[in-house]
DNA sequence: AGCAGAATTTGAACCGATACAAAAAGATGT
DNA sequence: ACATCTTTTTGTATCGGTTCAAATTCTGCT
């Protein structure tokens, strides 16, 4: 910056060559005669010129060689949320392989978010569409760069997106618990709407703005119904996807007249908090209550008891997302990945 | 990109104003007459122009408004290593507050690393100086941008750096174990050199290229000596800072004729792996062997038993680093943060 | 020496904006 | 109507490179 005002043109002049040649010395050394190349290099060294400034190149080249990863959450989300971290691992893997950089984009408020998305120096975006997802998509569309949405709730067929088969996953989860013989269920849901939590009647679920949560409830209930369960009586508690409301959800569910013996949690993070809360309340998992997660984050394997869950191919989601950006051909690309039941120790037949 | 070839100049021409005015419409709307502003905006909308391209602005402005975080490890390091994650939280916190973006920079091989550092679009760098630290510093210095090193090993007084008081920390750790009455110690060290692990004689420690590891050994031994321990007899095992070599270290230490009753681990990550391995070998922590960590990562509080450790103010390291970049005044800025002993349950008096 | 073809080098256009001095237009006062 | 301020608008230089057609210099050969 201030330290070096030397630019390519200065070097060229000092070395007595045209700017074009000087440029070639750095970006295509093989085309310039060795003698000239050495002279230019020497002059550059003398002048303290350390090579072309990427800012200049960028403008001409048009490509930044970096992809933006954006969310409406604070930046720390990427390093703290277990799911996000595994997705990021997948993203970094492909970026590393392509030599592409990663820019993290987020913002505290809407205005800043808009600005940050508008001005991020990237070739494309990967969107973590959680809370505030639709807004994030709109903002990014404005930018007219390739982007792909990680469908952590949203499911808009007009844009590229990577998601999982929520319905199939939820059905499989339900089948597992139903086959264990449970009769009384509860659901600790991911958000259906923004900024709210609490019990929610089944009848309101179809109006949810987050389709993943909707599909999962649908999947659970479809199978449960097949098993002859009265799904209308199953209590659903909407969390905000984090620990605090998950705990409140447990308190709510377990204080009902006929508390559930099996609980569907729509994320492992919720499930782990749920287990903790159940244990605090003196209940044993899985002997008294079975807990089923969703996501398959690494933490699930290490909690006590290890969590039974529907595992998403989380890292693969990240990989596919990067590929969708890097190999963007202007087409809308939609990928649905399978989920897999991982039975560990948080589920068992109902008590008695 | 390909989708919109419309540029500011086109809008200006179409709206019948000068490019200067068009620019003002977007960046300083208050100076242009409302009527004109609306006309330009309308034209822009018609043409599908969504606002100034940051690439152009960048060149003119010189500032990118993003800081680069670089390491010689793969990019996934930022999302997987517990220490790095907490540092990143601190970094993101300040970046969020300043509206600055974050670019992650790394590379598989040296050549790529050099290129990525040369071409990263950032205003400054924060360097995670672990393995390959000195090289990373050299590469970054070339770039002639402000940078600050996180002294995870290196300690070069000519560059800005954020570190902790390793010597004081190590001394305090040693005092804790010595006061519990331990007589036989072992050390599971962070790397002294690149790409090696295994037992290492005390006499070689002073030649280590990573000064943190050196200081810590010095601190341990200084205090132990005060307590009348024969420090020359203390076995030191150099790990590569991860689980595998840490486990091998335990196997080595515990197979000695007089295995230690207390083990200094130079990181919590090593300590946690060590505890696991000890337990696999049928030893109880802390009844049979005491384990002392270093770092204070969150995981330490949740492992069994909870880890006694020397806690660094990890997030603060990140915060200070960003501040050093953002408030760069060309001065070398060196910060040494204190560490704090956190006694949990992995240390106890020696058996018998 | 003369010439075709290959290897280098040049020069200017261009990438997409912002900034700023100077010009033009408008407002105010007498 | 005229001089004096203000407010807007214009034109153009600049940021720091890359690119590419055209010009120049080298080769090897006859």
XYZ file of C-alpha atoms (C1' of nucleotides) in Angstrom:
764
model
C 0.000 0.000 0.000
C 1.590 3.166 1.232
C 4.790 1.262 1.515
C 5.174 0.621 -2.154
C 3.917 3.018 -4.763
C 5.932 1.159 -7.380
C 3.794 -0.112 -10.159
C 4.397 -2.201 -13.195
C 4.676 0.884 -15.388
C 7.503 2.237 -13.249
C 9.421 -0.970 -13.518
C 8.893 -1.062 -17.252
C 10.156 2.464 -17.695
C 13.138 1.937 -15.425
C 14.081 -1.224 -17.254
C 13.607 0.387 -20.613
C 10.953 -1.976 -21.894
C 7.319 -1.540 -22.739
C 4.718 -2.163 -20.112
C 3.472 -5.098 -22.102
C 6.810 -6.811 -21.879
C 7.097 -6.059 -18.191
C 3.708 -7.628 -17.683
C 4.785 -10.702 -19.560
C 7.860 -11.050 -17.419
C 5.584 -11.727 -14.502
C 2.612 -13.517 -15.957
C 4.068 -15.350 -18.959
C 7.803 -15.430 -18.417
C 8.320 -17.997 -21.139
C 7.554 -15.567 -23.944
C 10.219 -13.014 -23.065
C 13.873 -13.409 -23.849
C 15.896 -14.524 -20.880
C 18.224 -11.569 -20.959
C 15.344 -9.082 -20.901
C 13.518 -11.051 -18.287
C 16.496 -10.936 -15.962
C 16.996 -7.229 -16.495
C 13.352 -6.484 -15.704
C 13.423 -8.739 -12.684
C 16.530 -7.027 -11.439
C 15.020 -3.588 -11.866
C 11.902 -4.765 -10.109
C 13.931 -5.983 -7.188
C 15.824 -2.722 -7.063
C 12.658 -0.704 -7.028
C 11.060 -2.928 -4.449
C 8.355 -4.173 -6.781
C 7.130 -7.549 -5.601
C 4.945 -8.543 -8.490
C 1.668 -7.533 -10.045
C -0.954 -6.235 -7.693
C -3.956 -8.563 -7.794
C -6.280 -5.572 -7.754
C -5.151 -4.571 -11.193
C -5.187 -8.029 -12.611
C -8.581 -8.705 -11.213
C -10.266 -5.957 -13.116
C -8.870 -7.130 -16.389
C -9.363 -10.814 -15.748
C -12.862 -10.599 -14.401
C -12.325 -13.696 -12.281
C -11.550 -13.436 -8.617
C -10.886 -17.088 -8.050
C -12.743 -17.170 -4.795
C -16.201 -18.187 -3.812
C -18.313 -16.492 -1.204
C -20.080 -18.388 1.511
C -22.905 -16.341 2.890
C -25.400 -16.544 5.691
C -27.650 -14.202 7.563
C -26.189 -15.476 10.836
C -23.126 -13.881 12.417
C -19.821 -14.975 10.915
C -19.049 -17.071 13.939
C -21.801 -19.431 12.828
C -19.361 -21.039 10.416
C -16.995 -21.985 13.190
C -19.417 -22.836 15.932
C -22.336 -24.688 14.422
C -21.458 -28.359 14.065
C -23.434 -28.838 10.883
C -22.000 -25.750 9.258
C -18.510 -26.849 10.159
C -18.815 -30.151 8.393
C -20.321 -28.466 5.342
C -17.400 -26.088 5.375
C -15.001 -29.016 5.449
C -16.564 -30.291 2.277
C -16.413 -26.855 0.736
C -12.784 -26.339 1.659
C -11.844 -29.708 0.275
C -12.969 -28.865 -3.238
C -11.751 -25.291 -3.007
C -8.334 -26.520 -1.970
C -8.284 -28.847 -4.930
C -9.209 -26.055 -7.329
C -6.946 -23.541 -5.660
C -9.971 -21.353 -5.079
C -10.223 -19.094 -2.080
C -13.129 -18.716 0.274
C -14.690 -15.493 1.417
C -17.000 -15.526 4.360
C -19.879 -13.120 4.020
C -22.437 -12.226 6.593
C -23.708 -9.257 8.456
C -25.413 -8.183 11.588
C -28.244 -6.303 9.968
C -30.081 -6.448 6.722
C -28.623 -3.279 5.278
C -25.083 -4.415 5.895
C -25.845 -7.851 4.530
C -27.076 -6.318 1.302
C -23.949 -4.232 1.028
C -21.631 -7.088 1.840
C -23.213 -9.316 -0.752
C -23.153 -6.550 -3.317
C -19.517 -5.825 -2.738
C -17.988 -9.200 -2.007
C -15.145 -10.002 -4.353
C -16.164 -13.473 -5.389
C -17.087 -15.450 -8.458
C -20.163 -16.982 -6.942
C -22.000 -17.649 -3.741
C -22.937 -20.582 -1.589
C -25.874 -19.617 0.562
C -26.606 -21.058 3.972
C -30.323 -20.554 3.885
C -31.373 -20.794 7.442
C -33.187 -18.028 9.228
C -33.730 -15.215 6.748
C -33.113 -17.535 3.832
C -35.512 -16.037 1.286
C -34.110 -12.580 1.865
C -30.591 -13.864 1.385
C -31.591 -15.443 -1.891
C -33.152 -12.214 -3.142
C -30.111 -10.191 -2.234
C -27.822 -12.624 -3.965
C -29.935 -12.856 -7.080
C -29.441 -9.096 -7.476
C -25.757 -9.621 -7.715
C -26.192 -11.675 -10.871
C -23.459 -14.128 -10.037
C -23.838 -17.890 -9.970
C -25.080 -19.080 -6.637
C -26.341 -22.208 -5.034
C -28.520 -22.514 -1.972
C -27.918 -25.033 0.734
C -31.468 -25.971 1.415
C -31.460 -25.788 5.116
C -35.133 -24.993 5.049
C -35.877 -23.302 1.791
C -36.758 -25.202 -1.302
C -37.173 -23.002 -4.308
C -37.162 -24.896 -7.590
C -36.175 -21.809 -9.606
C -32.688 -21.635 -8.154
C -29.803 -24.038 -7.900
C -29.798 -25.894 -4.646
C -28.347 -28.819 -2.806
C -30.650 -30.587 -0.425
C -31.439 -33.942 1.046
C -34.429 -36.167 0.765
C -36.151 -34.971 3.893
C -39.337 -36.867 3.330
C -37.635 -40.217 2.859
C -35.370 -39.538 5.810
C -38.184 -38.634 8.113
C -40.129 -41.702 7.052
C -37.195 -43.931 7.785
C -36.715 -42.316 11.178
C -40.343 -42.848 12.020
C -40.252 -46.437 10.883
C -37.312 -47.103 13.188
C -39.115 -45.805 16.247
C -42.424 -47.330 15.299
C -40.850 -50.733 14.857
C -39.407 -50.449 18.334
C -43.013 -50.318 19.464
C -43.469 -46.755 20.615
C -46.992 -45.441 20.871
C -46.573 -41.941 22.259
C -44.439 -39.502 20.246
C -43.303 -35.914 20.427
C -41.589 -33.688 17.898
C -38.926 -31.067 18.564
C -38.976 -29.180 15.309
C -36.621 -26.895 13.468
C -38.169 -23.504 12.743
C -41.316 -23.392 10.682
C -41.352 -19.601 10.782
C -38.882 -16.867 11.713
C -38.407 -15.673 15.241
C -40.796 -17.795 17.157
C -40.871 -20.946 19.189
C -43.371 -22.925 21.206
C -46.014 -25.597 20.726
C -47.610 -25.514 17.329
C -50.721 -27.357 16.158
C -50.299 -29.838 13.337
C -52.824 -27.885 11.328
C -50.479 -24.936 11.027
C -47.544 -26.933 9.766
C -48.583 -26.881 6.108
C -48.279 -23.081 6.108
C -44.669 -23.160 7.293
C -42.208 -21.099 5.281
C -39.393 -23.569 5.850
C -40.132 -26.538 3.703
C -37.619 -28.889 5.269
C -39.371 -28.754 8.593
C -42.649 -29.258 6.800
C -41.421 -32.284 4.878
C -39.994 -33.893 7.930
C -43.190 -33.639 9.894
C -44.983 -35.036 6.884
C -42.574 -37.945 6.700
C -42.816 -38.768 10.381
C -46.585 -38.661 10.396
C -47.064 -40.573 7.174
C -45.334 -43.610 8.559
C -46.717 -43.286 12.046
C -50.185 -43.274 10.569
C -49.413 -46.504 8.744
C -48.581 -47.948 12.119
C -51.972 -46.903 13.391
C -50.873 -43.999 15.541
C -53.230 -41.054 15.975
C -50.948 -38.409 14.565
C -53.279 -35.532 15.339
C -52.534 -36.067 18.988
C -48.747 -35.865 18.587
C -47.415 -32.693 20.184
C -45.057 -30.583 18.068
C -42.812 -27.996 19.637
C -41.128 -25.497 17.348
C -37.607 -24.595 18.442
C -35.321 -21.949 17.036
C -32.838 -24.631 16.178
C -30.594 -24.095 19.162
C -30.185 -25.375 22.692
C -32.313 -23.025 24.735
C -35.610 -23.533 22.954
C -34.861 -27.235 22.589
C -34.670 -27.516 26.360
C -37.884 -25.609 26.722
C -39.380 -28.020 24.240
C -38.448 -30.957 26.430
C -39.951 -29.258 29.448
C -43.129 -28.752 27.500
C -43.342 -32.263 26.099
C -42.572 -34.010 29.363
C -45.100 -32.019 31.327
C -47.971 -33.159 29.123
C -50.541 -35.561 30.548
C -49.215 -38.441 28.504
C -45.577 -37.569 27.873
C -43.948 -39.152 24.810
C -41.711 -42.189 25.050
C -40.041 -41.280 21.777
C -39.000 -37.870 20.508
C -38.181 -36.840 16.968
C -35.619 -34.057 16.949
C -35.148 -32.326 13.631
C -31.459 -31.743 14.202
C -28.722 -33.387 16.178
C -28.028 -30.143 17.926
C -31.586 -30.141 19.212
C -31.349 -33.828 20.038
C -28.209 -33.446 22.079
C -29.704 -30.599 24.065
C -32.860 -32.636 24.475
C -30.967 -35.590 25.889
C -29.178 -33.343 28.331
C -32.417 -31.826 29.483
C -34.101 -35.194 29.826
C -31.212 -36.394 31.942
C -31.413 -33.317 34.103
C -35.042 -34.147 34.659
C -34.005 -37.553 35.914
C -35.029 -39.530 32.864
C -32.845 -42.150 31.270
C -32.196 -42.203 27.541
C -33.084 -44.559 25.964
C -34.651 -46.634 28.767
C -37.322 -44.065 29.648
C -37.364 -41.964 26.496
C -35.940 -42.591 23.033
C -34.422 -39.671 21.178
C -33.921 -39.595 17.430
C -31.781 -36.941 15.810
C -31.378 -35.687 12.273
C -28.174 -34.546 10.520
C -25.449 -36.906 11.576
C -22.977 -34.397 12.979
C -19.786 -35.863 14.498
C -20.782 -34.775 18.002
C -23.667 -37.201 17.886
C -21.264 -40.120 18.065
C -19.630 -38.823 21.209
C -22.525 -37.752 23.372
C -23.894 -39.988 26.079
C -25.666 -42.040 24.973
C -24.464 -41.933 21.376
C -27.218 -40.539 19.216
C -29.378 -42.497 16.820
C -29.887 -40.204 13.872
C -30.691 -39.737 10.211
C -27.338 -38.856 8.762
C -27.073 -36.420 5.904
C -23.987 -36.602 3.708
C -22.994 -33.246 5.164
C -19.529 -32.852 3.704
C -20.866 -34.026 0.361
C -23.400 -31.211 0.433
C -20.516 -28.793 0.693
C -18.587 -30.479 -2.086
C -21.535 -30.503 -4.434
C -22.179 -26.866 -3.712
C -18.695 -25.804 -4.696
C -18.852 -27.908 -7.812
C -22.141 -26.343 -8.756
C -20.512 -22.913 -8.607
C -17.232 -23.796 -10.219
C -18.834 -25.714 -13.030
C -21.627 -23.241 -13.434
C -23.073 -23.352 -16.910
C -25.932 -21.028 -16.288
C -28.299 -23.931 -15.755
C -30.333 -24.360 -12.639
C -28.808 -27.327 -10.899
C -30.751 -29.143 -8.256
C -29.326 -31.999 -6.259
C -31.100 -34.149 -3.732
C -28.866 -36.326 -1.639
C -29.972 -39.398 0.288
C -29.964 -39.668 4.055
C -29.083 -42.734 6.033
C -30.314 -44.128 9.319
C -27.561 -44.545 11.871
C -28.712 -46.543 14.848
C -26.719 -45.871 17.965
C -27.838 -45.957 21.544
C -30.357 -43.196 22.121
C -33.300 -45.264 20.923
C -34.784 -48.421 22.404
C -38.196 -50.031 22.887
C -40.552 -48.061 25.132
C -40.433 -48.703 28.906
C -42.431 -51.521 30.545
C -20.663 -12.041 -15.439
C -21.716 -13.149 -18.846
C -25.237 -12.415 -17.838
C -24.820 -8.686 -17.594
C -22.469 -6.773 -19.799
C -24.144 -3.561 -18.735
C -21.745 -1.160 -17.149
C -22.065 2.189 -15.540
C -21.056 3.956 -18.735
C -23.919 2.313 -20.620
C -26.424 3.444 -18.071
C -25.028 6.950 -18.158
C -25.262 7.155 -21.897
C -28.738 5.705 -22.002
C -29.935 8.107 -19.339
C -28.249 11.029 -21.033
C -26.024 12.001 -18.150
C -22.299 11.929 -17.669
C -20.662 8.913 -16.172
C -19.716 10.981 -13.176
C -23.305 11.718 -12.406
C -24.302 8.129 -12.909
C -21.630 7.089 -10.467
C -22.903 9.590 -7.944
C -26.410 8.251 -8.253
C -25.166 5.020 -6.765
C -22.430 6.020 -4.388
C -23.452 9.488 -3.241
C -27.116 9.820 -4.109
C -27.517 12.929 -1.995
C -25.527 15.128 -4.346
C -27.644 14.502 -7.410
C -30.974 16.158 -8.063
C -33.865 13.866 -7.293
C -35.344 14.068 -10.750
C -32.090 13.030 -12.379
C -31.474 10.352 -9.816
C -34.808 8.736 -10.533
C -34.266 8.879 -14.243
C -30.899 7.200 -13.947
C -32.230 4.609 -11.571
C -35.064 3.865 -13.948
C -32.706 3.468 -16.875
C -30.484 1.238 -14.804
C -33.401 -0.965 -13.949
C -34.450 -1.107 -17.566
C -30.989 -2.126 -18.668
C -30.676 -4.668 -15.903
C -27.851 -2.855 -14.184
C -27.798 -3.814 -10.544
C -25.270 -1.375 -9.195
C -21.573 -0.708 -9.430
C -19.360 -3.728 -9.853
C -17.087 -4.034 -6.832
C -14.196 -4.975 -9.097
C -14.134 -1.518 -10.559
C -14.581 0.237 -7.287
C -11.872 -1.798 -5.687
C -9.219 -0.723 -8.080
C -10.045 2.890 -7.563
C -10.487 2.673 -3.823
C -7.478 0.537 -3.070
C -9.194 -0.965 -0.056
C -10.771 -4.366 -0.237
C -12.371 -4.298 3.157
C -11.478 -7.852 3.935
C -8.716 -9.470 5.844
C -7.013 -12.675 4.917
C -6.471 -15.482 7.374
C -3.707 -17.716 6.195
C -2.122 -20.964 7.205
C 0.053 -23.590 5.632
C -2.422 -26.260 6.726
C -5.347 -27.278 4.514
C -8.302 -24.927 4.652
C -10.274 -27.395 6.681
C -7.951 -26.653 9.577
C -9.999 -23.559 10.355
C -13.139 -25.579 10.848
C -11.749 -28.673 12.467
C -9.038 -27.660 14.890
C -10.619 -26.647 18.199
C -8.051 -23.977 18.942
C -8.296 -22.463 15.487
C -12.057 -22.400 15.745
C -12.054 -20.336 18.886
C -9.486 -17.956 17.436
C -11.717 -17.612 14.394
C -14.643 -16.754 16.631
C -12.649 -13.898 18.038
C -11.633 -12.801 14.579
C -15.158 -12.925 13.233
C -16.443 -10.943 16.168
C -14.303 -7.926 15.382
C -14.694 -8.308 11.651
C -18.446 -8.370 12.043
C -18.269 -5.207 14.086
C -16.168 -3.443 11.462
C -18.139 -4.850 8.563
C -14.954 -6.399 7.263
C -14.985 -9.640 5.341
C -12.778 -12.636 5.854
C -10.865 -14.514 3.219
C -9.432 -17.880 4.021
C -6.092 -18.521 2.409
C -4.130 -21.713 2.362
C -2.742 -24.193 -0.069
C -1.674 -27.731 -0.489
C 1.831 -27.064 -1.691
C 4.351 -24.335 -1.305
C 4.049 -22.993 -4.811
C 0.311 -22.636 -4.567
C 0.598 -21.070 -1.152
C 2.906 -18.420 -2.542
C 0.513 -17.703 -5.359
C -2.531 -17.602 -3.123
C -0.887 -15.187 -0.758
C 0.327 -13.035 -3.614
C -3.065 -12.856 -5.169
C -5.456 -12.778 -2.249
C -7.714 -9.755 -2.350
C -7.281 -8.534 1.180
C -6.071 -5.522 3.117
C -3.908 -7.499 5.473
C -3.155 -10.946 6.789
C -3.484 -12.854 9.990
C -1.056 -15.757 9.947
C -1.567 -19.024 11.751
C 2.056 -19.872 12.183
C 2.098 -23.525 12.921
C 3.960 -26.018 10.813
C 5.756 -24.086 8.105
C 5.409 -20.841 9.976
C 8.635 -19.133 8.937
C 7.953 -19.815 5.291
C 4.475 -18.362 5.628
C 5.904 -15.234 7.177
C 8.413 -14.782 4.370
C 5.779 -15.219 1.723
C 3.528 -12.717 3.381
C 6.230 -10.180 3.923
C 6.727 -10.158 0.151
C 3.211 -9.002 -0.292
C 3.955 -5.795 1.598
C 0.623 -5.657 3.328
C 0.121 -5.329 7.054
C 0.147 -8.681 8.746
C 0.220 -10.121 12.192
C 1.415 -13.547 13.230
C -0.395 -15.708 15.692
C 2.567 -17.086 17.496
C 1.663 -20.678 17.611
C 5.298 -21.566 17.726
C 7.227 -18.796 16.063
C 8.395 -15.776 17.947
C 10.057 -13.251 15.713
C 10.448 -9.842 17.300
C 10.732 -8.039 13.979
C 7.130 -8.666 13.013
C 3.798 -7.947 14.626
C 2.566 -10.850 16.624
C 0.067 -11.935 19.224
C 1.230 -14.548 21.651
C 0.864 -15.744 25.182
C 3.266 -15.912 28.052
C 4.349 -19.478 27.526
C 7.079 -19.465 30.096
C 4.861 -18.190 32.886
C 2.124 -20.575 31.870
C 4.372 -23.583 31.821
C 5.797 -22.638 35.191
C 2.369 -22.362 36.686
C 1.386 -25.728 35.227
C 4.478 -27.339 36.683
C 3.879 -25.753 40.060
C 0.387 -27.203 40.126
C 1.585 -30.747 39.526
C 4.616 -30.419 41.750
C 2.493 -29.189 44.615
C 0.296 -32.240 44.224
C 3.430 -34.204 45.057
C 4.331 -35.845 41.768
C 7.873 -37.085 41.379
C 7.868 -38.770 37.996
C 6.942 -36.641 34.977
C 6.618 -36.992 31.247
C 6.144 -34.423 28.508
C 4.053 -34.770 25.376
C 5.347 -31.890 23.351
C 4.115 -29.845 20.436
C 6.504 -29.938 17.485
C 10.036 -28.700 18.017
C 10.881 -29.271 14.375
C 8.932 -29.912 11.188
C 7.813 -33.355 10.140
C 9.088 -35.524 12.904
C 7.931 -37.089 16.121
C 9.333 -39.381 18.757
C 11.345 -39.211 21.945
C 13.764 -36.326 22.049
C 16.597 -35.703 24.515
C 16.382 -32.573 26.631
C 19.710 -31.460 25.245
C 18.195 -30.986 21.779
C 15.336 -28.836 22.923
C 17.266 -25.558 22.884
C 17.824 -25.944 19.137
C 14.114 -26.238 18.412
C 12.775 -23.973 15.690
C 9.428 -23.557 17.412
C 10.013 -21.278 20.327
C 6.719 -21.917 22.077
C 7.552 -25.552 22.599
C 10.983 -24.540 23.787
C 9.655 -22.013 26.283
C 7.169 -24.424 27.666
C 9.722 -27.106 28.345
C 11.894 -24.449 29.933
C 9.026 -23.338 32.150
C 8.128 -26.847 33.241
C 11.690 -27.757 34.046
C 12.574 -24.509 35.813
C 9.906 -25.056 38.407
C 10.373 -28.787 38.664
C 14.027 -28.178 39.403
C 13.052 -25.838 42.228
C 11.093 -28.735 43.627
C 14.181 -30.876 43.555
C 13.226 -33.051 40.615
C 15.968 -34.400 38.365
C 14.755 -32.846 35.137
C 17.381 -34.484 32.977
C 15.629 -37.757 33.574
C 12.227 -36.515 32.407
C 11.244 -38.135 29.116
C 10.050 -35.816 26.366
C 8.097 -37.118 23.414
C 7.648 -34.835 20.445
C 4.265 -35.163 18.772
C 3.044 -33.590 15.567
C 0.344 -31.830 17.491
C -2.408 -34.257 16.613
C -3.998 -37.394 17.966
C -2.008 -40.161 16.363
C 1.457 -39.164 17.539
C 0.035 -38.187 20.916
C -1.204 -41.724 21.388
C 2.145 -43.084 20.343
C 3.692 -40.758 22.894
C 1.593 -42.263 25.641
C 2.585 -45.744 24.562
C 6.199 -44.686 24.732
C 5.988 -42.942 28.095
C 4.031 -45.691 29.807
C 6.343 -48.406 28.627
C 9.357 -46.835 30.301
C 10.865 -48.507 33.347
C 9.519 -45.849 35.662
C 6.472 -44.492 33.878
C 5.375 -40.972 34.805
C 2.547 -40.279 37.212
C 2.031 -36.856 35.710
C 2.114 -35.824 32.067
C 2.476 -32.339 30.661
C 0.699 -32.063 27.331
C 1.466 -28.974 25.340
C -1.998 -28.726 23.911
C -5.448 -29.790 24.957
C -5.827 -31.707 21.773
C -2.828 -33.786 22.712
C -4.076 -34.077 26.275
C -7.476 -35.349 25.255
C -5.945 -37.959 22.992
C -3.547 -38.856 25.780
C -6.343 -39.403 28.265
C -8.163 -41.618 25.807
C -5.093 -43.672 25.205
C -4.325 -43.984 28.909
C -7.843 -45.185 29.511
C -7.541 -47.702 26.721
C -4.456 -48.975 28.455
C -6.500 -49.527 31.598
C -5.184 -46.565 33.530
C -7.412 -44.189 35.426
C -7.064 -40.436 35.072
C -6.335 -38.827 37.475
C -6.028 -41.635 40.035
C -3.198 -43.434 38.263
C -1.880 -40.685 36.030
C -2.448 -36.946 36.073
C -2.768 -35.164 32.745
C -2.254 -31.445 32.320
C -3.277 -29.702 29.127
C -2.457 -26.363 27.576
C -4.765 -24.061 25.580
C -8.129 -24.127 27.269
C -10.253 -25.225 24.325
C -13.953 -25.751 25.038
C -13.690 -29.508 24.475
C -11.486 -29.763 27.548
C -14.435 -29.012 29.773
C -16.501 -31.809 28.314
C -14.106 -34.708 28.128
C -14.019 -37.366 30.805
C -12.512 -36.468 33.143
C -12.688 -32.724 32.519
C -9.234 -31.466 31.713
C -7.010 -29.414 33.974
C -5.275 -26.978 31.692
C -3.466 -23.702 31.198
C -6.062 -21.616 29.429
C -5.048 -19.096 26.830
C -7.432 -16.238 26.095
C -8.002 -17.826 22.696
C -10.795 -15.655 21.369
C -8.956 -12.590 22.591
C -5.965 -13.598 20.517
C -8.208 -13.482 17.484
C -9.691 -10.138 18.445
C -6.319 -8.559 19.049
C -5.070 -9.862 15.744
C -7.853 -8.228 13.776
C -7.392 -5.001 15.645
C -3.707 -5.039 14.885
C -4.502 -5.242 11.183
C -7.377 -2.815 11.117
C -5.583 -0.236 13.169
C -2.281 -0.800 11.454
C -0.056 2.241 11.698
C 3.005 0.676 10.205
C 4.437 -0.023 13.647
C 5.443 -3.462 14.773
C 2.900 -4.406 17.359
C 3.642 -7.178 19.776
C 1.151 -8.431 22.318
C 1.698 -11.023 24.982
C -1.407 -12.257 26.680
C -1.546 -14.002 30.054
C -2.568 -17.593 30.543
C -4.582 -18.911 33.429
C -4.557 -22.197 35.300
C -7.895 -23.963 35.194
C -8.026 -26.847 37.620
C -10.568 -29.470 36.662
C -10.438 -33.170 37.236
C -7.606 -34.659 35.242
C -4.984 -33.946 37.869
C -4.663 -35.319 41.394
C -1.939 -36.397 43.823
C 0.122 -39.353 42.637
C -1.132 -42.885 43.445
C -0.290 -44.635 46.753
C 22.745 -10.234 -49.751
C 17.934 -11.279 -49.594
C 13.976 -13.434 -47.770
C 10.523 -16.177 -45.403
C 9.162 -17.536 -40.992
C 9.749 -17.571 -36.044
C 10.600 -15.186 -31.872
C 10.174 -10.833 -29.325
C 8.626 -6.436 -28.249
C 5.701 -2.510 -28.552
C 1.744 0.522 -27.923
C -2.647 1.393 -27.087
C -7.081 -0.156 -25.828
C -9.576 -1.929 -22.114
C -11.373 -3.749 -17.592
C -15.399 -0.787 -14.379
C -15.567 2.183 -11.508
C -14.416 6.908 -8.487
C -12.743 11.639 -7.753
C -12.098 16.157 -8.530
C -11.456 20.520 -10.792
C -13.947 23.194 -13.806
C -18.206 24.432 -16.142
C -23.073 25.123 -16.085
C -27.311 26.006 -14.068
C -30.138 27.935 -10.385
C -31.071 30.803 -6.492
C -30.677 35.100 -3.931
C -30.021 39.875 -3.114
C -29.898 44.666 -4.653
C -30.789 43.182 -14.972
C -26.564 42.009 -12.779
C -23.276 40.269 -9.542
C -22.664 36.640 -6.185
C -23.404 32.304 -4.091
C -24.962 27.526 -4.254
C -26.088 23.515 -6.105
C -25.505 20.188 -10.021
C -23.323 18.239 -13.740
C -19.576 17.299 -16.808
C -15.191 15.516 -18.528
C -11.351 13.341 -17.809
C -7.534 11.453 -15.244
C -6.584 7.513 -12.502
C -6.427 3.015 -10.177
C -2.749 -1.258 -11.881
C -2.677 -4.325 -14.521
C -3.579 -7.691 -19.186
C -4.196 -8.433 -23.928
C -3.552 -8.552 -28.691
C -2.674 -6.946 -33.286
C 1.059 -4.851 -35.447
C 5.871 -3.764 -35.678
C 10.425 -5.149 -35.023
C 14.312 -8.183 -34.517
C 16.356 -12.806 -35.181
C 17.101 -17.152 -37.549
C 18.351 -20.183 -40.921
C 18.738 -20.830 -45.788
C 19.414 -20.178 -50.631
